[in-house]
Amino acid sequence: MNFIKLPFLLKLALAVISIIGIGYLIKLGQSILAPFFLAFLMAMLFLPLANFMERKLSFPRSVSTIISVMMMLIILTGMIFFFGSQLSSFSKDLPHLSKQFNLVFHNLQNWVSQTFNVKINEQLDYLDQGLSKLLSSSGIILGFTFSVFSTSLGFLAFFILFFVFILNYRRILNNFIVNVFNEKHKASVQEVVSEVRIMTKRYIIGLCLQVIIVSVLSTTVLTILGVKYAILLGVLTGLLNVIPYIGIAISLLVSCFIAFATGTVSTCVYVAIGYVIVHAIDGNIVLPFVVGSKVKINALFSFIGILLGEHLWGISGMFLCIPAIAIIKIIFERVDGLKPWGKLLGEEEKPHKKKKSYKISKNITLKEMD
């Protein structure tokens, strides 16, 4: 069969149109695809437990799935209870934090007034105009609150259902992916699917370990510095650290504000220094050792992925974009025609030091080998 060679510009146009079409479908199916992808990641995390119960304990697949779901719900309930208890005690300091915020805001107003010659009354008028436009309708706040609450409940319900289905029907899904390709490619496709599944499972487990390690390090730093709500801020830092660079910056600002509002300026400075040290340890020790350098994504495409994820799926997209890019990178690196794209998403490989070895031939010639 003769294949027609397409010009480069035509290939590029087709690729761009395909990317735009896929992006539109991803945006359109946000309510289904977002919980499905999160359920897939969690299923990869619980897959070793389910396999252990089925192979070692001889449990039926339905029983292992139910036990996995129960364990996941227990973990989610524990996290909700933890944040609820921490936030209830945090709410007691809200008046003091509000007073401190007003003081900082007043000082900022004076600085703007002296620097840019904008009077405080004019600044307040600008703020009032912005708030009046934002809150022009009295039902906006209630509508937004209801939509967030209902969306969260729907997301959670779809997530649990997809988690059950993926774990219960994982063999059917695997067979479909293998059998959908040509017969002569089945062996290679099965190998790629197995490698992607193993690497994805390791990546998700490593990502969870990274969250735990960063949470412990941040909590330890904040506790040593005597910052209030050290555990809450430390766990929040670990979770936000899933979003590269932006997450640690947001948690740094929140922790510095809490330290400044409940402590001193020097404590705020020490918190900033401590977070920089934690980020350095995470980037140079924890991430390569726990997550692995094979699925490490460079800063450029991490930032682009965060922007695209937020545009397509909102906050959930910011958290899910990095695992998605990592999985795409794993697939690209195992497909011959897409290996350059996989390397493009990854970090730059450090050049190895060249070792000189010499081979003496009959003509006494020296040949340098890498």
CSV table of N, CA, C and O in Angstrom, one decimal, residues 242-329:
chain,number,residue,atom,x,y,z
A,242,VAL,N,1.9,20.4,44.8
A,242,VAL,CA,1.6,19.6,43.6
A,242,VAL,C,1.6,20.5,42.4
A,242,VAL,O,2.0,20.1,41.3
A,243,ILE,N,1.2,21.8,42.6
A,243,ILE,CA,1.3,22.8,41.5
A,243,ILE,C,2.7,23.4,41.5
A,243,ILE,O,3.1,24.1,42.5
A,244,PRO,N,3.6,23.1,40.6
A,244,PRO,CA,5.0,23.5,40.7
A,244,PRO,C,5.1,25.1,40.7
A,244,PRO,O,4.3,25.8,40.0
A,245,TYR,N,6.0,25.6,41.5
A,245,TYR,CA,6.3,27.0,41.6
A,245,TYR,C,5.2,27.8,42.1
A,245,TYR,O,5.4,28.6,43.1
A,246,ILE,N,4.0,27.8,41.5
A,246,ILE,CA,2.9,28.6,41.9
A,246,ILE,C,2.4,28.2,43.2
A,246,ILE,O,2.1,29.0,44.1
A,247,GLY,N,2.3,26.9,43.5
A,247,GLY,CA,1.8,26.3,44.7
A,247,GLY,C,2.6,26.8,45.9
A,247,GLY,O,2.1,27.2,46.9
A,248,ILE,N,3.9,26.6,45.8
A,248,ILE,CA,4.8,26.9,46.9
A,248,ILE,C,4.8,28.5,47.1
A,248,ILE,O,5.0,28.9,48.3
A,249,ALA,N,4.6,29.2,46.1
A,249,ALA,CA,4.6,30.7,46.2
A,249,ALA,C,3.3,31.1,47.0
A,249,ALA,O,3.4,32.0,47.8
A,250,ILE,N,2.2,30.5,46.6
A,250,ILE,CA,0.9,30.8,47.3
A,250,ILE,C,1.0,30.5,48.8
A,250,ILE,O,0.6,31.2,49.7
A,251,SER,N,1.5,29.2,49.1
A,251,SER,CA,1.6,28.8,50.5
A,251,SER,C,2.6,29.7,51.2
A,251,SER,O,2.5,29.9,52.4
A,252,LEU,N,3.7,30.2,50.6
A,252,LEU,CA,4.6,31.1,51.2
A,252,LEU,C,4.0,32.4,51.6
A,252,LEU,O,4.2,32.9,52.7
A,253,LEU,N,3.2,32.9,50.7
A,253,LEU,CA,2.5,34.2,51.0
A,253,LEU,C,1.5,34.0,52.2
A,253,LEU,O,1.5,34.9,53.1
A,254,VAL,N,0.8,32.9,52.2
A,254,VAL,CA,-0.2,32.7,53.2
A,254,VAL,C,0.5,32.5,54.6
A,254,VAL,O,0.1,33.1,55.6
A,255,SER,N,1.6,31.7,54.6
A,255,SER,CA,2.3,31.4,55.8
A,255,SER,C,3.0,32.7,56.4
A,255,SER,O,3.0,32.9,57.6
A,256,CYS,N,3.6,33.5,55.4
A,256,CYS,CA,4.2,34.8,55.9
A,256,CYS,C,3.2,35.7,56.5
A,256,CYS,O,3.4,36.4,57.5
A,257,PHE,N,2.0,35.8,55.9
A,257,PHE,CA,0.9,36.7,56.4
A,257,PHE,C,0.5,36.2,57.8
A,257,PHE,O,0.3,37.0,58.7
A,258,ILE,N,0.3,34.9,58.0
A,258,ILE,CA,-0.1,34.4,59.3
A,258,ILE,C,1.0,34.6,60.3
A,258,ILE,O,0.7,35.0,61.4
A,259,ALA,N,2.3,34.4,59.9
A,259,ALA,CA,3.4,34.7,60.8
A,259,ALA,C,3.5,36.2,61.2
A,259,ALA,O,3.8,36.5,62.3
A,260,PHE,N,3.2,37.0,60.2
A,260,PHE,CA,3.3,38.5,60.5
A,260,PHE,C,2.1,38.9,61.3
A,260,PHE,O,2.3,39.8,62.2
A,261,ALA,N,0.9,38.3,61.1
A,261,ALA,CA,-0.3,38.7,61.8
A,261,ALA,C,-0.3,38.2,63.3
A,261,ALA,O,-0.8,38.9,64.2
A,262,THR,N,0.4,37.1,63.5
A,262,THR,CA,0.4,36.5,64.9
A,262,THR,C,1.7,36.6,65.5
A,262,THR,O,1.9,36.1,66.7
A,263,GLY,N,2.7,37.1,64.8
A,263,GLY,CA,4.1,37.1,65.4
A,263,GLY,C,4.7,38.5,65.1
A,263,GLY,O,4.1,39.5,65.3
A,264,THR,N,6.0,38.4,64.7
A,264,THR,CA,6.7,39.6,64.4
A,264,THR,C,7.2,39.6,62.9
A,264,THR,O,7.1,38.6,62.2
A,265,VAL,N,7.8,40.7,62.5
A,265,VAL,CA,8.4,40.8,61.2
A,265,VAL,C,9.5,39.9,61.0
A,265,VAL,O,9.7,39.3,59.9
A,266,SER,N,10.4,39.7,62.0
A,266,SER,CA,11.5,38.8,61.9
A,266,SER,C,11.0,37.4,61.7
A,266,SER,O,11.6,36.6,60.9
A,267,THR,N,9.9,37.0,62.3
A,267,THR,CA,9.4,35.6,62.1
A,267,THR,C,9.0,35.4,60.7
A,267,THR,O,9.2,34.4,60.1
A,268,CYS,N,8.4,36.5,60.1
A,268,CYS,CA,7.9,36.4,58.7
A,268,CYS,C,9.1,36.2,57.8
A,268,CYS,O,9.0,35.4,56.9
A,269,VAL,N,10.2,36.9,58.1
A,269,VAL,CA,11.4,36.7,57.3
A,269,VAL,C,12.0,35.3,57.4
A,269,VAL,O,12.4,34.7,56.4
A,270,TYR,N,12.0,34.8,58.6
A,270,TYR,CA,12.5,33.5,58.8
A,270,TYR,C,11.7,32.4,58.1
A,270,TYR,O,12.2,31.4,57.6
A,271,VAL,N,10.4,32.7,58.1
A,271,VAL,CA,9.4,31.7,57.4
A,271,VAL,C,9.8,31.7,55.9
A,271,VAL,O,9.8,30.6,55.3
A,272,ALA,N,10.0,32.9,55.4
A,272,ALA,CA,10.3,33.0,53.9
A,272,ALA,C,11.6,32.2,53.6
A,272,ALA,O,11.7,31.4,52.7
A,273,ILE,N,12.6,32.4,54.5
A,273,ILE,CA,13.9,31.7,54.3
A,273,ILE,C,13.7,30.2,54.5
A,273,ILE,O,14.2,29.4,53.7
A,274,GLY,N,12.9,29.8,55.5
A,274,GLY,CA,12.6,28.4,55.7
A,274,GLY,C,11.9,27.7,54.5
A,274,GLY,O,12.3,26.6,54.1
A,275,TYR,N,11.0,28.4,53.9
A,275,TYR,CA,10.3,27.9,52.7
A,275,TYR,C,11.2,27.8,51.5
A,275,TYR,O,11.1,26.8,50.7
A,276,VAL,N,12.1,28.7,51.4
A,276,VAL,CA,13.1,28.6,50.3
A,276,VAL,C,14.0,27.4,50.4
A,276,VAL,O,14.2,26.7,49.5
A,277,ILE,N,14.4,27.1,51.7
A,277,ILE,CA,15.2,25.9,52.0
A,277,ILE,C,14.4,24.6,51.7
A,277,ILE,O,14.9,23.7,51.1
A,278,VAL,N,13.1,24.6,52.1
A,278,VAL,CA,12.2,23.5,51.9
A,278,VAL,C,12.1,23.2,50.4
A,278,VAL,O,12.1,22.1,49.9
A,279,HIS,N,11.9,24.3,49.6
A,279,HIS,CA,11.7,24.2,48.2
A,279,HIS,C,13.0,23.7,47.5
A,279,HIS,O,12.9,22.9,46.6
A,280,ALA,N,14.1,24.1,48.0
A,280,ALA,CA,15.4,23.6,47.5
A,280,ALA,C,15.6,22.2,47.8
A,280,ALA,O,16.0,21.4,46.9
A,281,ILE,N,15.2,21.7,49.0
A,281,ILE,CA,15.4,20.3,49.3
A,281,ILE,C,14.4,19.5,48.5
A,281,ILE,O,14.7,18.4,48.0
A,282,ASP,N,13.2,20.0,48.3
A,282,ASP,CA,12.2,19.3,47.5
A,282,ASP,C,12.6,19.1,46.1
A,282,ASP,O,12.5,18.0,45.5
A,283,GLY,N,13.1,20.2,45.5
A,283,GLY,CA,13.5,20.2,44.1
A,283,GLY,C,14.8,19.4,43.7
A,283,GLY,O,14.9,18.8,42.7
A,284,ASN,N,15.7,19.4,44.7
A,284,ASN,CA,17.0,18.7,44.4
A,284,ASN,C,17.2,17.4,45.0
A,284,ASN,O,18.1,16.6,44.6
A,285,ILE,N,16.4,17.1,46.1
A,285,ILE,CA,16.6,15.8,46.7
A,285,ILE,C,15.3,14.9,46.7
A,285,ILE,O,15.3,13.8,46.2
A,286,VAL,N,14.2,15.5,47.2
A,286,VAL,CA,12.9,14.7,47.3
A,286,VAL,C,12.4,14.4,45.9
A,286,VAL,O,12.1,13.2,45.6
A,287,LEU,N,12.3,15.3,45.0
A,287,LEU,CA,11.6,15.1,43.7
A,287,LEU,C,12.4,14.1,42.9
A,287,LEU,O,11.8,13.1,42.4
A,288,PRO,N,13.7,14.2,42.7
A,288,PRO,CA,14.5,13.2,41.9
A,288,PRO,C,14.5,11.8,42.6
A,288,PRO,O,14.4,10.8,41.9
A,289,PHE,N,14.6,11.8,43.9
A,289,PHE,CA,14.7,10.5,44.6
A,289,PHE,C,13.3,9.8,44.7
A,289,PHE,O,13.2,8.6,44.5
A,290,VAL,N,12.3,10.5,45.0
A,290,VAL,CA,11.0,9.9,45.3
A,290,VAL,C,10.2,9.8,44.0
A,290,VAL,O,9.7,8.7,43.7
A,291,VAL,N,10.0,10.9,43.3
A,291,VAL,CA,9.2,10.8,42.1
A,291,VAL,C,10.0,10.2,40.9
A,291,VAL,O,9.4,9.4,40.1
A,292,GLY,N,11.3,10.6,40.8
A,292,GLY,CA,12.1,10.0,39.7
A,292,GLY,C,12.3,11.0,38.6
A,292,GLY,O,11.4,11.7,38.2
A,293,SER,N,13.6,11.0,38.1
A,293,SER,CA,13.9,11.9,37.1
A,293,SER,C,13.3,11.6,35.7
A,293,SER,O,13.2,12.4,34.9
A,294,LYS,N,12.9,10.3,35.5
A,294,LYS,CA,12.3,9.9,34.2
A,294,LYS,C,11.0,10.6,33.9
A,294,LYS,O,10.7,10.7,32.8
A,295,VAL,N,10.3,11.0,34.9
A,295,VAL,CA,9.0,11.7,34.7
A,295,VAL,C,9.0,13.1,35.2
A,295,VAL,O,8.0,13.7,35.4
A,296,LYS,N,10.2,13.6,35.4
A,296,LYS,CA,10.3,15.0,35.8
A,296,LYS,C,10.1,16.0,34.6
A,296,LYS,O,10.6,15.8,33.5
A,297,ILE,N,9.2,17.0,34.8
A,297,ILE,CA,8.8,17.9,33.7
A,297,ILE,C,9.6,19.2,33.9
A,297,ILE,O,9.7,19.7,35.1
A,298,ASN,N,10.0,19.8,32.8
A,298,ASN,CA,10.8,21.0,32.9
A,298,ASN,C,9.8,22.2,33.3
A,298,ASN,O,8.6,22.1,33.2
A,299,ALA,N,10.4,23.3,33.8
A,299,ALA,CA,9.6,24.4,34.3
A,299,ALA,C,8.7,25.1,33.3
A,299,ALA,O,7.6,25.5,33.6
A,300,LEU,N,9.2,25.1,32.0
A,300,LEU,CA,8.5,25.8,31.0
A,300,LEU,C,7.2,25.1,30.7
A,300,LEU,O,6.1,25.8,30.8
A,301,PHE,N,7.2,23.8,30.5
A,301,PHE,CA,5.9,23.1,30.2
A,301,PHE,C,5.1,22.9,31.4
A,301,PHE,O,3.9,22.7,31.3
A,302,SER,N,5.7,22.9,32.6
A,302,SER,CA,4.9,22.9,33.8
A,302,SER,C,4.1,24.1,34.0
A,302,SER,O,2.9,24.1,34.3
A,303,PHE,N,4.7,25.3,33.7
A,303,PHE,CA,4.0,26.6,33.8
A,303,PHE,C,2.9,26.6,32.7
A,303,PHE,O,1.7,27.1,32.9
A,304,ILE,N,3.2,26.2,31.4
A,304,ILE,CA,2.2,26.2,30.4
A,304,ILE,C,1.1,25.3,30.7
A,304,ILE,O,-0.1,25.6,30.5
A,305,GLY,N,1.4,24.1,31.3
A,305,GLY,CA,0.4,23.1,31.6
A,305,GLY,C,-0.5,23.7,32.7
A,305,GLY,O,-1.8,23.5,32.7
A,306,ILE,N,0.0,24.4,33.7
A,306,ILE,CA,-0.8,25.0,34.8
A,306,ILE,C,-1.8,26.0,34.2
A,306,ILE,O,-3.0,26.1,34.5
A,307,LEU,N,-1.3,26.9,33.3
A,307,LEU,CA,-2.2,27.9,32.6
A,307,LEU,C,-3.3,27.2,31.8
A,307,LEU,O,-4.4,27.6,31.9
A,308,LEU,N,-2.9,26.2,31.0
A,308,LEU,CA,-3.9,25.5,30.2
A,308,LEU,C,-4.9,24.7,31.1
A,308,LEU,O,-6.1,24.7,30.9
A,309,GLY,N,-4.4,24.1,32.2
A,309,GLY,CA,-5.3,23.4,33.1
A,309,GLY,C,-6.3,24.3,33.8
A,309,GLY,O,-7.4,23.9,33.9
A,310,GLU,N,-5.8,25.5,34.2
A,310,GLU,CA,-6.7,26.4,34.8
A,310,GLU,C,-7.7,26.9,33.8
A,310,GLU,O,-8.9,27.1,34.2
A,311,HIS,N,-7.3,27.1,32.6
A,311,HIS,CA,-8.2,27.7,31.6
A,311,HIS,C,-9.3,26.6,31.2
A,311,HIS,O,-10.4,27.0,31.0
A,312,LEU,N,-8.9,25.3,31.2
A,312,LEU,CA,-9.8,24.3,30.8
A,312,LEU,C,-10.7,23.8,31.9
A,312,LEU,O,-11.9,23.7,31.7
A,313,TRP,N,-10.1,23.5,33.1
A,313,TRP,CA,-10.8,22.9,34.2
A,313,TRP,C,-10.8,23.7,35.5
A,313,TRP,O,-11.2,23.1,36.5
A,314,GLY,N,-10.3,24.9,35.5
A,314,GLY,CA,-10.3,25.7,36.7
A,314,GLY,C,-9.2,25.2,37.7
A,314,GLY,O,-8.1,24.7,37.3
A,315,ILE,N,-9.6,25.2,39.0
A,315,ILE,CA,-8.6,24.9,40.0
A,315,ILE,C,-8.3,23.4,39.9
A,315,ILE,O,-7.1,23.0,40.1
A,316,SER,N,-9.2,22.5,39.7
A,316,SER,CA,-8.9,21.1,39.5
A,316,SER,C,-8.0,20.8,38.4
A,316,SER,O,-7.1,20.0,38.5
A,317,GLY,N,-8.1,21.6,37.3
A,317,GLY,CA,-7.1,21.5,36.2
A,317,GLY,C,-5.7,21.8,36.6
A,317,GLY,O,-4.7,21.2,36.1
A,318,MET,N,-5.5,22.8,37.5
A,318,MET,CA,-4.2,23.2,38.0
A,318,MET,C,-3.5,22.0,38.7
A,318,MET,O,-2.3,21.8,38.6
A,319,PHE,N,-4.3,21.3,39.5
A,319,PHE,CA,-3.8,20.1,40.2
A,319,PHE,C,-3.5,18.9,39.3
A,319,PHE,O,-2.6,18.2,39.5
A,320,LEU,N,-4.4,18.7,38.3
A,320,LEU,CA,-4.4,17.5,37.5
A,320,LEU,C,-3.5,17.6,36.3
A,320,LEU,O,-3.1,16.6,35.7
A,321,CYS,N,-3.1,18.8,35.9
A,321,CYS,CA,-2.3,19.0,34.7
A,321,CYS,C,-0.9,18.4,34.8
A,321,CYS,O,-0.5,17.8,33.8
A,322,ILE,N,-0.3,18.5,35.9
A,322,ILE,CA,1.1,17.9,36.0
A,322,ILE,C,1.1,16.4,35.9
A,322,ILE,O,1.9,15.9,35.2
A,323,PRO,N,0.2,15.7,36.7
A,323,PRO,CA,0.2,14.2,36.4
A,323,PRO,C,-0.2,13.9,35.0
A,323,PRO,O,0.3,12.9,34.4
A,324,ALA,N,-1.1,14.7,34.3
A,324,ALA,CA,-1.5,14.4,32.9
A,324,ALA,C,-0.3,14.6,32.0
A,324,ALA,O,0.0,13.8,31.1
A,325,ILE,N,0.5,15.7,32.2
A,325,ILE,CA,1.7,15.9,31.4
A,325,ILE,C,2.7,14.8,31.6
A,325,ILE,O,3.4,14.3,30.7
A,326,ALA,N,2.8,14.3,32.9
A,326,ALA,CA,3.8,13.2,33.2
A,326,ALA,C,3.4,11.9,32.5
A,326,ALA,O,4.3,11.2,31.9
A,327,ILE,N,2.1,11.6,32.4
A,327,ILE,CA,1.6,10.4,31.8
A,327,ILE,C,1.9,10.6,30.2
A,327,ILE,O,2.3,9.6,29.6
A,328,ILE,N,1.6,11.7,29.7
A,328,ILE,CA,1.8,12.0,28.3
A,328,ILE,C,3.3,11.8,28.0
A,328,ILE,O,3.7,11.2,26.9
A,329,LYS,N,4.2,12.3,28.8
A,329,LYS,CA,5.6,12.2,28.6
A,329,LYS,C,6.0,10.7,28.7
A,329,LYS,O,6.9,10.3,27.8
